[in-house]
CSV table of C-alpha atoms in Angstrom, one decimal:
chain,number,residue,atom,x,y,z
A,7,MET,CA,-38.7,-175.0,28.2
A,8,LYS,CA,-35.5,-176.5,26.8
A,9,PHE,CA,-36.6,-176.3,23.2
A,10,LEU,CA,-36.3,-172.5,23.5
A,11,ILE,CA,-32.6,-172.5,24.5
A,12,SER,CA,-30.1,-171.4,21.9
A,13,CYS,CA,-27.0,-169.3,22.6
A,14,LYS,CA,-25.5,-169.0,19.1
A,15,GLY,CA,-27.5,-165.9,18.2
A,16,ASN,CA,-26.5,-164.2,21.5
A,17,ASN,CA,-22.8,-164.8,21.1
A,18,ARG,CA,-22.8,-163.9,17.4
A,19,TYR,CA,-24.6,-160.6,18.1
A,20,ALA,CA,-22.5,-159.6,21.1
A,21,ASN,CA,-19.2,-160.3,19.3
A,22,MET,CA,-20.4,-158.3,16.3
A,23,LYS,CA,-21.4,-155.4,18.6
A,24,LEU,CA,-18.0,-155.5,20.3
A,25,GLU,CA,-16.2,-155.3,17.0
A,26,SER,CA,-18.3,-152.5,15.6
A,27,GLN,CA,-18.3,-150.4,18.9
A,28,ALA,CA,-14.8,-151.2,20.3
A,29,ASP,CA,-13.7,-147.6,19.9
A,30,MET,CA,-16.8,-146.1,21.3
A,31,LEU,CA,-17.1,-148.1,24.5
A,32,GLY,CA,-16.2,-146.5,27.7
A,33,GLN,CA,-13.4,-147.8,30.0
A,34,PHE,CA,-15.9,-149.3,32.4
A,35,SER,CA,-18.6,-150.4,29.9
A,36,ARG,CA,-20.2,-153.7,30.7
A,37,MET,CA,-19.7,-154.8,27.1
A,38,ARG,CA,-15.9,-155.0,27.8
A,39,GLN,CA,-16.7,-157.7,30.3
A,40,TRP,CA,-18.6,-159.8,27.7
A,41,ARG,CA,-17.9,-163.5,27.5
A,42,ASP,CA,-19.8,-166.1,25.5
A,43,VAL,CA,-22.8,-167.7,27.1
A,44,ASN,CA,-23.4,-171.4,27.1
A,45,ARG,CA,-26.7,-173.2,27.0
A,46,ASP,CA,-27.1,-173.7,30.7
A,47,GLU,CA,-26.5,-170.0,31.4
A,48,VAL,CA,-29.3,-169.1,29.0
A,49,ILE,CA,-31.5,-171.6,30.9
A,50,ILE,CA,-30.7,-169.8,34.2
A,51,PHE,CA,-31.4,-166.4,32.5
A,52,ILE,CA,-34.9,-167.5,31.3
A,53,ALA,CA,-35.6,-169.1,34.7
A,54,LEU,CA,-34.9,-165.8,36.4
A,55,ASN,CA,-37.2,-164.0,34.1
A,56,ILE,CA,-40.0,-166.5,34.9
A,57,SER,CA,-39.4,-166.1,38.6
A,58,MET,CA,-39.7,-162.3,38.2
A,59,GLY,CA,-43.3,-162.9,37.5
A,60,LEU,CA,-43.7,-164.6,40.9
A,61,VAL,CA,-41.6,-162.0,42.8
A,62,GLN,CA,-42.6,-158.7,41.3
A,63,LYS,CA,-40.5,-155.6,42.2
A,64,PRO,CA,-40.7,-152.1,40.8
A,65,ASP,CA,-37.2,-152.0,39.3
A,66,LEU,CA,-34.9,-154.7,37.8
A,67,SER,CA,-32.0,-153.8,40.1
A,68,ASP,CA,-34.2,-154.4,43.1
A,69,TYR,CA,-33.9,-158.2,42.5
A,70,TRP,CA,-30.2,-157.9,43.5
A,71,SER,CA,-30.7,-155.4,46.3
A,72,CYS,CA,-29.1,-156.0,49.7
A,73,HIS,CA,-31.8,-153.9,51.5
A,74,ASP,CA,-33.6,-155.9,54.2
A,75,VAL,CA,-37.0,-155.1,52.7
A,76,LEU,CA,-36.1,-156.0,49.1
A,77,THR,CA,-33.5,-158.7,49.4
A,78,THR,CA,-34.1,-162.0,47.5
A,79,PRO,CA,-30.9,-164.1,47.7
A,80,PHE,CA,-32.1,-166.5,45.0
A,81,PHE,CA,-31.2,-164.1,42.1
A,82,SER,CA,-27.7,-163.2,43.3
A,83,ARG,CA,-27.0,-166.9,43.9
A,84,CYS,CA,-27.9,-167.8,40.3
A,85,MET,CA,-26.4,-164.9,38.4
A,86,THR,CA,-24.9,-161.5,39.1
A,87,ARG,CA,-26.8,-158.4,38.2
A,88,ASN,CA,-24.2,-157.2,35.7
A,89,ARG,CA,-24.2,-160.6,33.9
A,90,PHE,CA,-28.0,-160.7,33.8
A,91,GLU,CA,-28.2,-157.2,32.2
A,92,ILE,CA,-25.5,-157.8,29.7
A,93,ILE,CA,-27.2,-161.0,28.5
A,94,ASN,CA,-30.5,-159.2,28.4
A,95,SER,CA,-29.0,-156.4,26.3
A,96,ASN,CA,-27.4,-158.9,23.8
A,97,LEU,CA,-30.4,-161.3,23.6
A,98,HIS,CA,-30.7,-162.2,19.9
A,99,PHE,CA,-32.4,-164.9,17.9
A,100,ASN,CA,-31.3,-164.6,14.3
A,101,ASP,CA,-28.3,-163.8,12.1
A,102,ASN,CA,-28.4,-160.1,11.0
A,103,ASN,CA,-26.3,-161.0,8.0
A,104,ASN,CA,-29.4,-162.7,6.5
A,105,TYR,CA,-31.7,-159.7,7.1
A,106,HIS,CA,-33.4,-158.2,4.1
A,107,ARG,CA,-34.8,-154.6,4.1
A,108,ARG,CA,-38.4,-153.6,3.4
A,109,GLY,CA,-39.2,-153.9,-0.3
A,110,HIS,CA,-37.0,-157.0,-0.8
A,111,PRO,CA,-38.9,-160.1,-1.9
A,112,LEU,CA,-37.5,-162.0,1.1
A,113,PHE,CA,-38.3,-159.2,3.7
A,114,ASP,CA,-39.8,-160.6,6.9
A,115,SER,CA,-41.3,-158.3,9.5
A,116,LEU,CA,-40.7,-161.0,12.2
A,117,PHE,CA,-37.1,-161.7,11.1
A,118,LYS,CA,-35.7,-160.8,14.5
A,119,ILE,CA,-37.8,-163.4,16.3
A,120,ARG,CA,-38.7,-165.8,13.5
A,121,PRO,CA,-36.7,-168.9,14.6
A,122,VAL,CA,-38.1,-168.9,18.1
A,123,TYR,CA,-41.5,-167.8,17.0
A,124,ASP,CA,-41.8,-170.7,14.5
A,125,ILE,CA,-40.6,-173.3,17.1
A,126,ILE,CA,-42.9,-172.3,19.9
A,127,THR,CA,-46.1,-171.9,17.8
A,128,ARG,CA,-45.4,-175.2,16.1
A,129,ARG,CA,-45.0,-177.0,19.4
A,130,PHE,CA,-48.2,-175.5,20.7
A,131,ARG,CA,-50.2,-177.4,18.1
A,132,GLU,CA,-48.0,-180.6,18.1
A,133,VAL,CA,-48.1,-181.6,21.7
A,134,TYR,CA,-51.8,-181.5,22.4
A,135,VAL,CA,-55.1,-182.5,20.7
A,136,PRO,CA,-57.7,-180.0,21.9
A,137,GLU,CA,-61.3,-180.7,22.9
A,138,GLN,CA,-64.3,-180.0,20.7
A,139,HIS,CA,-65.0,-176.4,21.6
A,140,LEU,CA,-62.5,-173.7,20.4
A,141,SER,CA,-62.5,-169.9,20.4
A,142,LEU,CA,-60.8,-167.6,18.0
A,143,ASP,CA,-60.0,-164.0,19.0
A,144,GLU,CA,-57.3,-161.4,19.0
A,145,GLY,CA,-54.9,-160.5,21.8
A,146,MET,CA,-52.3,-157.8,22.3
A,147,VAL,CA,-48.6,-157.9,23.3
A,148,PRO,CA,-48.0,-154.5,24.9
A,149,TRP,CA,-45.6,-152.2,23.1
A,150,LYS,CA,-45.5,-148.4,22.9
A,151,GLY,CA,-42.2,-147.9,21.1
A,152,PRO,CA,-41.8,-147.3,17.3
A,153,LEU,CA,-42.8,-150.3,15.2
A,154,SER,CA,-44.3,-150.4,11.7
A,155,PHE,CA,-47.0,-152.9,12.6
A,156,ARG,CA,-47.8,-151.6,16.1
A,157,MET,CA,-51.6,-151.4,16.5
A,158,TYR,CA,-54.1,-149.4,18.6
A,159,ILE,CA,-57.1,-151.2,19.8
A,160,PRO,CA,-59.0,-149.1,22.4
A,161,SER,CA,-61.2,-152.0,23.6
A,162,LYS,CA,-58.1,-154.0,24.9
A,163,PRO,CA,-56.5,-153.6,28.3
A,164,ASP,CA,-53.2,-152.9,26.5
A,165,ARG,CA,-54.3,-150.5,23.8
A,166,PHE,CA,-50.9,-150.2,22.0
A,167,GLY,CA,-48.9,-153.2,20.9
A,168,LEU,CA,-48.6,-156.2,18.6
A,169,LYS,CA,-51.9,-157.6,17.5
A,170,ALA,CA,-52.1,-161.4,17.4
A,171,PHE,CA,-54.8,-163.8,16.3
A,172,SER,CA,-55.1,-166.7,18.8
A,173,LEU,CA,-56.9,-170.0,18.6
A,174,ASN,CA,-57.7,-171.4,22.1
A,175,GLU,CA,-59.4,-174.3,23.7
A,176,ALA,CA,-62.6,-172.8,25.1
A,177,LYS,CA,-62.7,-174.7,28.4
A,178,SER,CA,-59.0,-174.4,29.5
A,179,GLY,CA,-57.6,-171.5,27.5
A,180,TYR,CA,-54.8,-173.7,26.0
A,181,THR,CA,-53.3,-171.7,23.0
A,182,ILE,CA,-53.3,-173.9,19.9
A,183,GLY,CA,-52.6,-171.4,17.2
A,184,TYR,CA,-50.9,-168.0,17.3
A,185,ASP,CA,-50.5,-165.6,14.4
A,186,VAL,CA,-49.0,-162.1,14.7
A,187,TYR,CA,-50.5,-159.4,12.4
A,188,THR,CA,-47.7,-157.5,10.6
A,189,GLY,CA,-49.6,-154.9,8.7
A,190,SER,CA,-49.2,-154.7,4.9
A,191,THR,CA,-46.8,-157.7,4.9
A,192,PHE,CA,-49.2,-160.0,6.7
A,193,VAL,CA,-50.0,-163.2,4.7
A,194,PRO,CA,-52.7,-165.0,6.6
A,195,ASP,CA,-52.6,-168.2,4.5
A,196,PRO,CA,-49.6,-168.9,2.3
A,197,THR,CA,-51.3,-172.1,1.0
A,198,ALA,CA,-54.6,-170.3,0.0
A,199,ASP,CA,-56.1,-171.3,-3.4
A,200,GLU,CA,-57.6,-169.0,-5.9
A,201,TYR,CA,-61.1,-169.1,-4.4
A,202,GLU,CA,-59.7,-168.2,-0.9
A,203,LEU,CA,-57.6,-165.4,-2.3
A,204,MET,CA,-60.8,-163.8,-3.6
A,205,GLN,CA,-62.2,-163.6,-0.1
A,206,ASN,CA,-61.4,-160.9,2.5
A,207,GLN,CA,-58.4,-161.0,4.9
A,208,THR,CA,-60.4,-162.2,7.9
A,209,TYR,CA,-61.7,-165.2,5.9
A,210,GLN,CA,-58.1,-166.0,5.0
A,211,THR,CA,-56.9,-165.5,8.6
A,212,VAL,CA,-59.4,-168.0,9.9
A,213,MET,CA,-58.8,-170.6,7.2
A,214,GLY,CA,-55.1,-170.3,7.5
A,215,MET,CA,-55.2,-170.7,11.2
A,216,LEU,CA,-57.4,-173.8,11.1
A,217,LYS,CA,-55.3,-175.4,8.4
A,218,ARG,CA,-52.0,-175.0,10.3
A,219,CYS,CA,-53.6,-176.3,13.5
A,220,ASN,CA,-55.1,-179.3,11.6
A,221,ILE,CA,-58.6,-178.5,12.8
A,222,LEU,CA,-60.7,-178.9,9.6
A,223,GLU,CA,-62.8,-182.0,8.9
A,224,LYS,CA,-62.7,-183.3,12.4
A,225,GLY,CA,-66.0,-182.1,13.9
A,226,TYR,CA,-64.7,-179.1,15.9
A,227,ARG,CA,-66.9,-176.3,17.0
A,228,LEU,CA,-65.5,-172.8,16.5
A,229,TYR,CA,-66.7,-169.7,18.3
A,230,MET,CA,-65.8,-166.2,16.9
A,231,ASP,CA,-66.9,-162.6,17.2
A,232,SER,CA,-68.3,-160.3,14.5
A,233,TYR,CA,-64.8,-159.3,13.3
A,234,TYR,CA,-64.2,-162.7,11.6
A,235,ILE,CA,-67.5,-164.3,10.9
A,236,SER,CA,-69.5,-164.1,7.7
A,237,PRO,CA,-72.2,-166.3,6.0
A,238,THR,CA,-69.6,-167.3,3.3
A,239,LEU,CA,-67.1,-168.4,6.0
A,240,VAL,CA,-69.8,-170.4,7.9
A,241,ASP,CA,-70.9,-172.2,4.8
A,242,ASP,CA,-67.4,-173.1,3.8
A,243,LEU,CA,-66.5,-174.4,7.2
A,244,ALA,CA,-69.7,-176.4,7.4
A,245,SER,CA,-68.7,-178.1,4.2
A,246,LEU,CA,-65.4,-179.0,5.9
A,247,ASP,CA,-67.2,-180.6,8.9
A,248,THR,CA,-66.5,-177.6,11.2
A,249,VAL,CA,-69.3,-176.0,13.1
A,250,THR,CA,-69.2,-172.2,13.5
A,251,VAL,CA,-71.0,-170.0,16.0
A,252,GLY,CA,-70.5,-166.3,16.5
A,253,THR,CA,-72.0,-162.8,16.6
A,254,VAL,CA,-72.3,-161.1,13.2
A,255,ARG,CA,-72.8,-157.7,11.8
A,256,CYS,CA,-76.1,-157.3,9.9
A,257,ASN,CA,-74.4,-155.4,7.1
A,258,ARG,CA,-72.2,-158.4,6.1
A,259,LYS,CA,-72.7,-159.7,2.6
A,260,GLU,CA,-75.5,-162.3,2.2
A,261,MET,CA,-77.0,-161.5,5.5
A,262,PRO,CA,-80.9,-161.5,5.4
A,263,LYS,CA,-82.4,-158.1,5.3
A,264,ALA,CA,-85.2,-159.1,7.7
A,265,LEU,CA,-82.7,-159.0,10.5
A,266,LYS,CA,-82.3,-155.2,10.1
A,267,ARG,CA,-85.8,-154.5,11.5
A,268,LYS,CA,-86.2,-153.3,15.1
A,269,LEU,CA,-87.6,-155.7,17.7
A,270,LYS,CA,-89.2,-155.3,21.1
A,271,THR,CA,-87.3,-156.5,24.1
A,272,GLY,CA,-87.3,-160.3,24.4
A,273,LYS,CA,-88.4,-160.9,20.8
A,274,VAL,CA,-86.6,-163.1,18.3
A,275,ILE,CA,-86.4,-163.2,14.5
A,276,GLY,CA,-84.5,-165.8,12.4
A,277,ARG,CA,-83.8,-167.0,8.9
A,278,ARG,CA,-82.2,-170.2,7.7
A,279,ARG,CA,-80.2,-171.1,4.6
A,280,GLY,CA,-79.4,-174.8,4.6
A,281,ASP,CA,-77.5,-175.6,7.8
A,282,VAL,CA,-76.9,-172.0,8.7
A,283,LEU,CA,-79.1,-170.1,11.1
A,284,ALA,CA,-79.1,-166.3,11.3
A,285,LEU,CA,-80.9,-165.1,14.4
A,286,LYS,CA,-81.5,-161.8,16.0
A,287,TRP,CA,-82.6,-161.5,19.7
A,288,GLN,CA,-83.5,-158.2,21.3
A,289,ASP,CA,-82.1,-158.0,24.8
A,290,LYS,CA,-80.9,-154.8,26.4
A,291,ARG,CA,-79.4,-154.3,22.9
A,292,ASP,CA,-79.8,-156.4,19.8
A,293,VAL,CA,-77.7,-159.6,19.5
A,294,THR,CA,-77.3,-161.2,16.1
A,295,ILE,CA,-75.9,-164.7,15.9
A,296,LEU,CA,-74.8,-166.8,13.0
A,297,SER,CA,-74.6,-170.6,13.6
A,298,SER,CA,-74.4,-173.8,11.7
A,299,ALA,CA,-75.2,-176.0,14.7
A,300,HIS,CA,-78.4,-174.5,16.3
A,301,THR,CA,-82.1,-174.1,15.8
A,302,ALA,CA,-84.2,-171.1,17.0
A,303,GLU,CA,-85.1,-172.7,20.3
A,304,TRP,CA,-84.9,-171.3,23.8
A,305,GLY,CA,-82.8,-172.5,26.8
A,306,VAL,CA,-82.2,-171.7,30.4
A,307,SER,CA,-79.0,-169.8,31.1
A,308,SER,CA,-76.9,-169.9,34.2
A,309,THR,CA,-77.6,-166.2,35.0
A,310,HIS,CA,-80.6,-164.9,37.0
A,311,ASP,CA,-82.7,-161.8,37.0
A,312,ARG,CA,-83.3,-159.5,40.0
A,313,ASP,CA,-86.0,-161.8,41.4
A,314,GLY,CA,-83.7,-164.8,41.3
A,315,ASN,CA,-85.4,-166.4,38.3
A,316,PRO,CA,-83.2,-168.0,35.6
A,317,VAL,CA,-82.9,-166.0,32.4
A,318,ILE,CA,-84.3,-167.6,29.2
A,319,LYS,CA,-82.2,-167.0,26.1
A,320,PRO,CA,-81.8,-168.6,22.7
A,321,THR,CA,-79.6,-171.7,22.9
A,322,CYS,CA,-77.1,-170.3,20.4
A,323,VAL,CA,-76.6,-167.2,22.6
A,324,ILE,CA,-76.1,-169.4,25.7
A,325,ASP,CA,-73.5,-171.6,23.9
A,326,TYR,CA,-71.7,-168.5,22.5
A,327,ASN,CA,-71.4,-166.9,26.0
A,328,GLN,CA,-70.2,-170.2,27.5
A,329,HIS,CA,-67.4,-171.0,24.9
A,330,MET,CA,-66.2,-167.7,23.5
A,331,GLY,CA,-63.9,-166.8,26.4
A,332,GLY,CA,-61.0,-169.2,25.7
A,333,THR,CA,-58.6,-166.5,24.4
A,334,ASP,CA,-59.5,-164.1,27.3
A,335,LEU,CA,-58.9,-166.9,29.8
A,336,ALA,CA,-55.4,-167.5,28.3
A,337,ASP,CA,-54.6,-163.8,28.5
A,338,GLN,CA,-55.8,-163.7,32.1
A,339,LEU,CA,-53.6,-166.7,33.1
A,340,VAL,CA,-50.5,-165.1,31.5
A,341,ARG,CA,-51.1,-161.7,33.1
A,342,TYR,CA,-51.2,-163.2,36.6
A,343,TYR,CA,-47.4,-163.8,36.5
A,344,PRO,CA,-46.0,-161.7,33.6
A,345,THR,CA,-42.6,-162.7,32.3
A,346,TYR,CA,-42.0,-159.5,30.3
A,347,ARG,CA,-40.7,-156.2,31.8
A,348,ARG,CA,-39.9,-152.9,30.2
A,349,LYS,CA,-37.6,-153.7,27.2
A,350,ASN,CA,-35.9,-151.5,24.7
A,351,LYS,CA,-36.5,-153.9,21.8
A,352,TRP,CA,-39.9,-155.2,20.7
A,353,TYR,CA,-38.7,-158.6,19.8
A,354,ILE,CA,-37.2,-159.2,23.3
A,355,LYS,CA,-40.5,-158.3,24.9
A,356,PHE,CA,-42.4,-160.5,22.4
A,357,PHE,CA,-40.0,-163.4,23.1
A,358,PHE,CA,-40.8,-163.2,26.9
A,359,SER,CA,-44.6,-163.0,26.1
A,360,LEU,CA,-44.1,-166.3,24.1
A,361,VAL,CA,-42.3,-167.8,27.1
A,362,GLY,CA,-45.2,-166.8,29.3
A,363,MET,CA,-47.6,-168.5,27.0
A,364,ALA,CA,-45.5,-171.6,26.9
A,365,VAL,CA,-45.4,-171.9,30.7
A,366,THR,CA,-49.2,-171.2,30.8
A,367,ASN,CA,-49.8,-174.0,28.3
A,368,ALA,CA,-47.6,-176.3,30.3
A,369,TYR,CA,-49.6,-175.5,33.4
A,370,ILE,CA,-52.9,-176.2,31.6
A,371,LEU,CA,-51.7,-179.6,30.5
A,372,TRP,CA,-50.4,-180.4,34.0
A,373,LYS,CA,-53.8,-179.6,35.5
A,374,LYS,CA,-55.4,-181.9,32.9
A,375,TYR,CA,-53.1,-184.9,33.0
A,376,ALA,CA,-51.3,-184.9,36.4
A,377,PRO,CA,-52.5,-187.3,39.1
A,378,ALA,CA,-54.7,-185.9,41.8
A,379,ASP,CA,-52.1,-186.1,44.5
A,380,GLN,CA,-49.7,-184.0,42.3
A,381,GLN,CA,-52.0,-181.2,41.5
A,382,MET,CA,-50.7,-177.7,42.4
A,383,SER,CA,-51.6,-174.0,42.0
A,384,HIS,CA,-50.5,-171.9,39.1
A,385,SER,CA,-47.8,-170.1,41.2
A,386,ARG,CA,-46.6,-173.3,42.7
A,387,PHE,CA,-46.3,-174.8,39.2
A,388,ARG,CA,-44.2,-171.9,37.9
A,389,LEU,CA,-42.0,-172.2,41.0
A,390,SER,CA,-41.4,-175.8,40.3
A,391,VAL,CA,-40.5,-175.0,36.6
A,392,VAL,CA,-37.9,-172.5,37.9
A,393,GLU,CA,-36.5,-175.0,40.3
A,394,GLU,CA,-36.2,-177.7,37.6
A,395,MET,CA,-34.6,-175.3,35.2
A,396,VAL,CA,-32.0,-174.1,37.7
A,397,GLN,CA,-31.2,-177.7,38.9
A,398,SER,CA,-30.8,-178.9,35.3
A,399,ALA,CA,-28.3,-176.1,34.4
A,400,SER,CA,-25.2,-177.8,35.9
A,401,ASP,CA,-22.8,-176.1,33.5
A,402,ALA,CA,-23.9,-172.6,34.2
A,403,PRO,CA,-21.2,-170.4,35.8
A,404,VAL,CA,-21.6,-170.0,39.5
A,405,PRO,CA,-21.4,-166.3,40.6
A,406,LEU,CA,-18.7,-165.4,43.0
A,407,VAL,CA,-19.8,-164.0,46.4
A,408,ASN,CA,-18.7,-160.4,46.7
A,409,THR,CA,-17.6,-160.2,50.4
A,410,LYS,CA,-16.9,-156.4,49.9
A,411,ALA,CA,-20.4,-155.6,48.8
A,412,ARG,CA,-22.1,-152.8,50.8
A,413,ARG,CA,-24.8,-153.9,53.2
A,414,SER,CA,-28.1,-152.2,53.5
A,415,ALA,CA,-27.7,-148.8,55.2
A,416,GLY,CA,-30.4,-149.6,57.7
A,417,PHE,CA,-28.9,-153.0,58.6
A,418,SER,CA,-31.4,-155.2,60.5
A,419,LEU,CA,-34.8,-153.4,60.6
A,420,ARG,CA,-35.7,-155.2,63.8
A,421,ARG,CA,-32.5,-154.6,65.7
A,422,MET,CA,-34.2,-152.0,68.0
A,423,VAL,CA,-37.3,-154.2,69.0
A,424,GLU,CA,-35.8,-157.7,69.4
A,425,ARG,CA,-33.9,-159.1,72.4
A,426,HIS,CA,-30.1,-159.1,71.9
A,427,PHE,CA,-27.2,-160.4,74.0
A,428,PRO,CA,-23.4,-159.9,73.6
A,429,ALA,CA,-21.2,-162.9,73.0
A,430,LYS,CA,-17.6,-163.7,72.3
A,431,VAL,CA,-16.7,-164.0,68.6
A,432,LYS,CA,-16.3,-167.7,67.9
A,433,ALA,CA,-13.2,-169.0,66.2
A,434,LYS,CA,-13.7,-170.8,62.9
A,435,SER,CA,-12.9,-174.5,62.8
A,436,GLY,CA,-9.3,-175.1,62.0
A,437,ALA,CA,-8.3,-171.4,62.6
A,438,LYS,CA,-5.0,-170.7,64.3
A,439,LYS,CA,-6.3,-167.7,66.1
A,440,GLN,CA,-8.4,-168.9,69.1
A,441,ASN,CA,-9.6,-165.4,70.2
A,442,PRO,CA,-10.7,-163.8,66.9
A,443,SER,CA,-12.0,-160.2,66.6
A,444,ARG,CA,-14.3,-158.4,64.2
A,445,GLU,CA,-14.7,-154.8,63.1
A,446,CYS,CA,-17.1,-152.8,65.2
A,447,VAL,CA,-19.9,-151.8,62.9
A,448,VAL,CA,-20.8,-148.6,64.8
A,449,CYS,CA,-17.2,-147.4,64.9
A,450,LYS,CA,-16.8,-148.2,61.3
A,451,GLU,CA,-19.9,-146.3,60.1
A,452,ARG,CA,-19.1,-143.4,62.3
A,453,MET,CA,-15.5,-143.1,61.0
A,454,LYS,CA,-16.7,-143.2,57.4
A,455,LYS,CA,-18.8,-140.0,58.0
A,456,ASP,CA,-15.7,-138.2,59.2
A,457,ASP,CA,-14.2,-136.1,56.4
A,458,GLN,CA,-10.6,-136.5,57.7
A,459,HIS,CA,-11.1,-140.2,57.9
A,460,VAL,CA,-12.4,-140.4,54.3
A,461,LEU,CA,-9.3,-138.5,53.1
A,462,VAL,CA,-7.0,-141.0,54.9
A,463,TYR,CA,-9.1,-143.9,53.6
A,464,LEU,CA,-8.7,-142.8,50.0
A,465,GLN,CA,-5.0,-142.3,50.3
A,466,THR,CA,-4.4,-145.7,51.8
A,467,HIS,CA,-6.8,-147.3,49.3
A,468,ARG,CA,-4.7,-145.9,46.4
A,469,ASN,CA,-1.6,-147.3,48.0
A,470,SER,CA,-3.3,-150.7,48.3
A,471,LYS,CA,-3.2,-150.6,52.1
A,472,ARG,CA,-6.0,-152.0,54.1
A,473,VAL,CA,-7.9,-149.5,56.3
A,474,ARG,CA,-8.0,-150.8,59.9
A,475,TYR,CA,-11.2,-150.0,61.7
A,476,PRO,CA,-11.6,-150.5,65.5
A,477,GLU,CA,-12.0,-154.2,66.3
A,478,THR,CA,-13.7,-156.0,69.1
A,479,ARG,CA,-14.0,-159.6,70.4
A,480,ILE,CA,-17.7,-159.2,71.1
A,481,GLU,CA,-20.5,-159.6,68.6
A,482,CYS,CA,-24.3,-159.8,68.5
A,483,THR,CA,-25.1,-163.3,67.2
A,484,LYS,CA,-28.7,-162.4,66.3
A,485,CYS,CA,-27.6,-159.4,64.1
A,486,ASP,CA,-24.3,-161.0,63.0
A,487,VAL,CA,-22.3,-157.9,63.6
A,488,GLY,CA,-19.2,-157.0,65.7
A,489,LEU,CA,-19.8,-154.4,68.4
A,490,CYS,CA,-17.8,-152.8,71.2
A,491,VAL,CA,-19.4,-153.7,74.6
A,492,THR,CA,-19.7,-150.1,75.6
A,493,PRO,CA,-21.2,-147.9,74.3
A,494,CYS,CA,-21.6,-149.3,70.7
A,495,PHE,CA,-23.7,-152.4,71.7
A,496,GLU,CA,-26.3,-150.1,73.3
A,497,ILE,CA,-26.1,-147.5,70.6
A,498,TYR,CA,-26.6,-150.0,67.7
A,499,HIS,CA,-29.8,-151.5,69.3
A,500,THR,CA,-31.4,-148.3,70.4
A,501,VAL,CA,-30.6,-145.6,67.8
A,502,LYS,CA,-31.8,-145.7,64.2
A,503,ASN,CA,-29.0,-143.5,62.7
A,504,PHE,CA,-26.3,-144.9,65.0
A,505,ALA,CA,-23.5,-143.5,62.8
A,506,ASP,CA,-24.4,-139.9,63.9
A,507,VAL,CA,-24.0,-140.6,67.6
A,508,ASP,CA,-20.9,-139.2,69.4
A,509,PRO,CA,-19.8,-142.0,71.8
A,510,ASP,CA,-18.4,-139.4,74.3
A,511,THR,CA,-21.7,-137.6,74.5
A,512,TRP,CA,-23.5,-140.8,74.8
A,513,SER,CA,-21.4,-142.0,77.7
A,514,GLN,CA,-22.1,-138.8,79.6
C-alpha cells in the first residue's frame, strides 16, 4: 500500500484553502487547527479507512464514540476524530494550478485523481502475470452527486455512478486492467491506428485494454458479453493469437442471417467462418454465442435438472458460464469490506474504491502464493494489512489522551447484573499520598443536574477554578469508579438512572 502514499497534494491544497478562506472561517473552525501531514500520518489515515470496512458503523463519529456499545479504542489510539476529519476534507491528489477547464486541449476529466489512478492501474498489470482465462466486463463505483460522466445502469447493484471497464482473471477475480468511462472525453486507445479508429468505441475499448495489459499474441482466452463482442473483433483478436468467447447480438454487422430464425427448445443452429463459430442454442430463451475456440459439440454441465440428471449444453456455453464471472467475483470481494463511505467529492470516493481493489488484489495474490501454513481468511488478511501499516508508521503523531472527555452516559451496561464489591482506592506507585480519594460518580452526576450547581460550576469555570465534587476513599474496582459506601454504592449498582435518585429518600 505504500506506493499510494503522498502528502504533498494534501498540504498544498489545505494551505491554499486556508489562504483563500481565512476571512470566512469561524473562530472554532477545524481548518484553523490545520497542520501539515507527513507520510506516516497518511499511512495511518488510509489504514483507518481500511479498518472501517472490517468494523462497520452507521456514522463516522461512532468510531470515536465512548459509548459502551460502540466504543472501539483502536481508532482513538491511532488518530483523533478531528484530525481524521480534517485530513479527509483536505484529501487531494493533484495541483489545481495545472487544471485546464473543459474545452481546453489538455482538459482531463480525471485530473483530480489522475496521479494515483495511473500508479495503481499500472501496478495492477505489472506485478502479476494472469492465467489463461480472462473476463472483460463493466463495473460501477457508486456516486449519486453531480458529475458530467456519471452513468445510470439499471442492471447493476449500484445503478448510479462511475462506469469502469475491468479486465479480470476469470478464476480468481484479480483485476489486471481498469479503465474509467468519462463520456465524450473518453479515449479508449490513444495508440489506435487508422484501421482501429474506423471501428466502434467498444472495439477500441477492448483493443486498448488488451494492449495496455500486454495480453495480445500470448494465447490468452478472453470472455465478454454482447456489449463488446462482434465478428470483426473476434477475427482481429484471433489473428493476434487471442481466443474470444462471448454472447452476441444477432443484429451485429456480419452476423449470419440464419441465426435469426426461431428454434424449438433444445435445438442448435450454427455457422462457421474460418476459425470463428456463430452458434444459437434455444434454452428457456435463445442464447447466441460467438467463439474462435469451439466447435458445435455438446458437453455435460455442472448443473442438474429437477430429476437430478446433468444438463447437456453446447461446450461454448459451458465455458462461457464458467469463465465469465471474473469481474463480478472481484466486485463481490471488494463489497464484503468496503473502504468507501459517504463522501462529498467524487474523486475521494473513487480513490477509496481503488484502495479497496488494491487490497483485494493483494489478498488474491496472497492466497495463490503464500505457504499453506500462512493462509488466512479475507477479513484476517485485511486486519494484518492494517496492523502492518500502523506498525510501520513510526513518525505519525501520537494522539494525546483526553482525560476530561465525557464518558458514556450509561457507564457500564452490566453494572446492575454483575457482582461488585467495595475496596479502598489504591495509591499509585511513588505517590506521596498514601490514602488517596476519588470523586463519587453518583454525587457528581446528581450535582450536575442541579440548576444551582450548574450556575456555580460555570462561574468557577470562567474563573479557572476547579469544581470540587464529593470525594470518597472507596471504589468499585470492577467498574473503575469512585463511590460513597452508603448509599451511592448501592444506588449505582441497582438503578439505571442513578443521577435522578435523591439519597435522602433512598436512605429512608
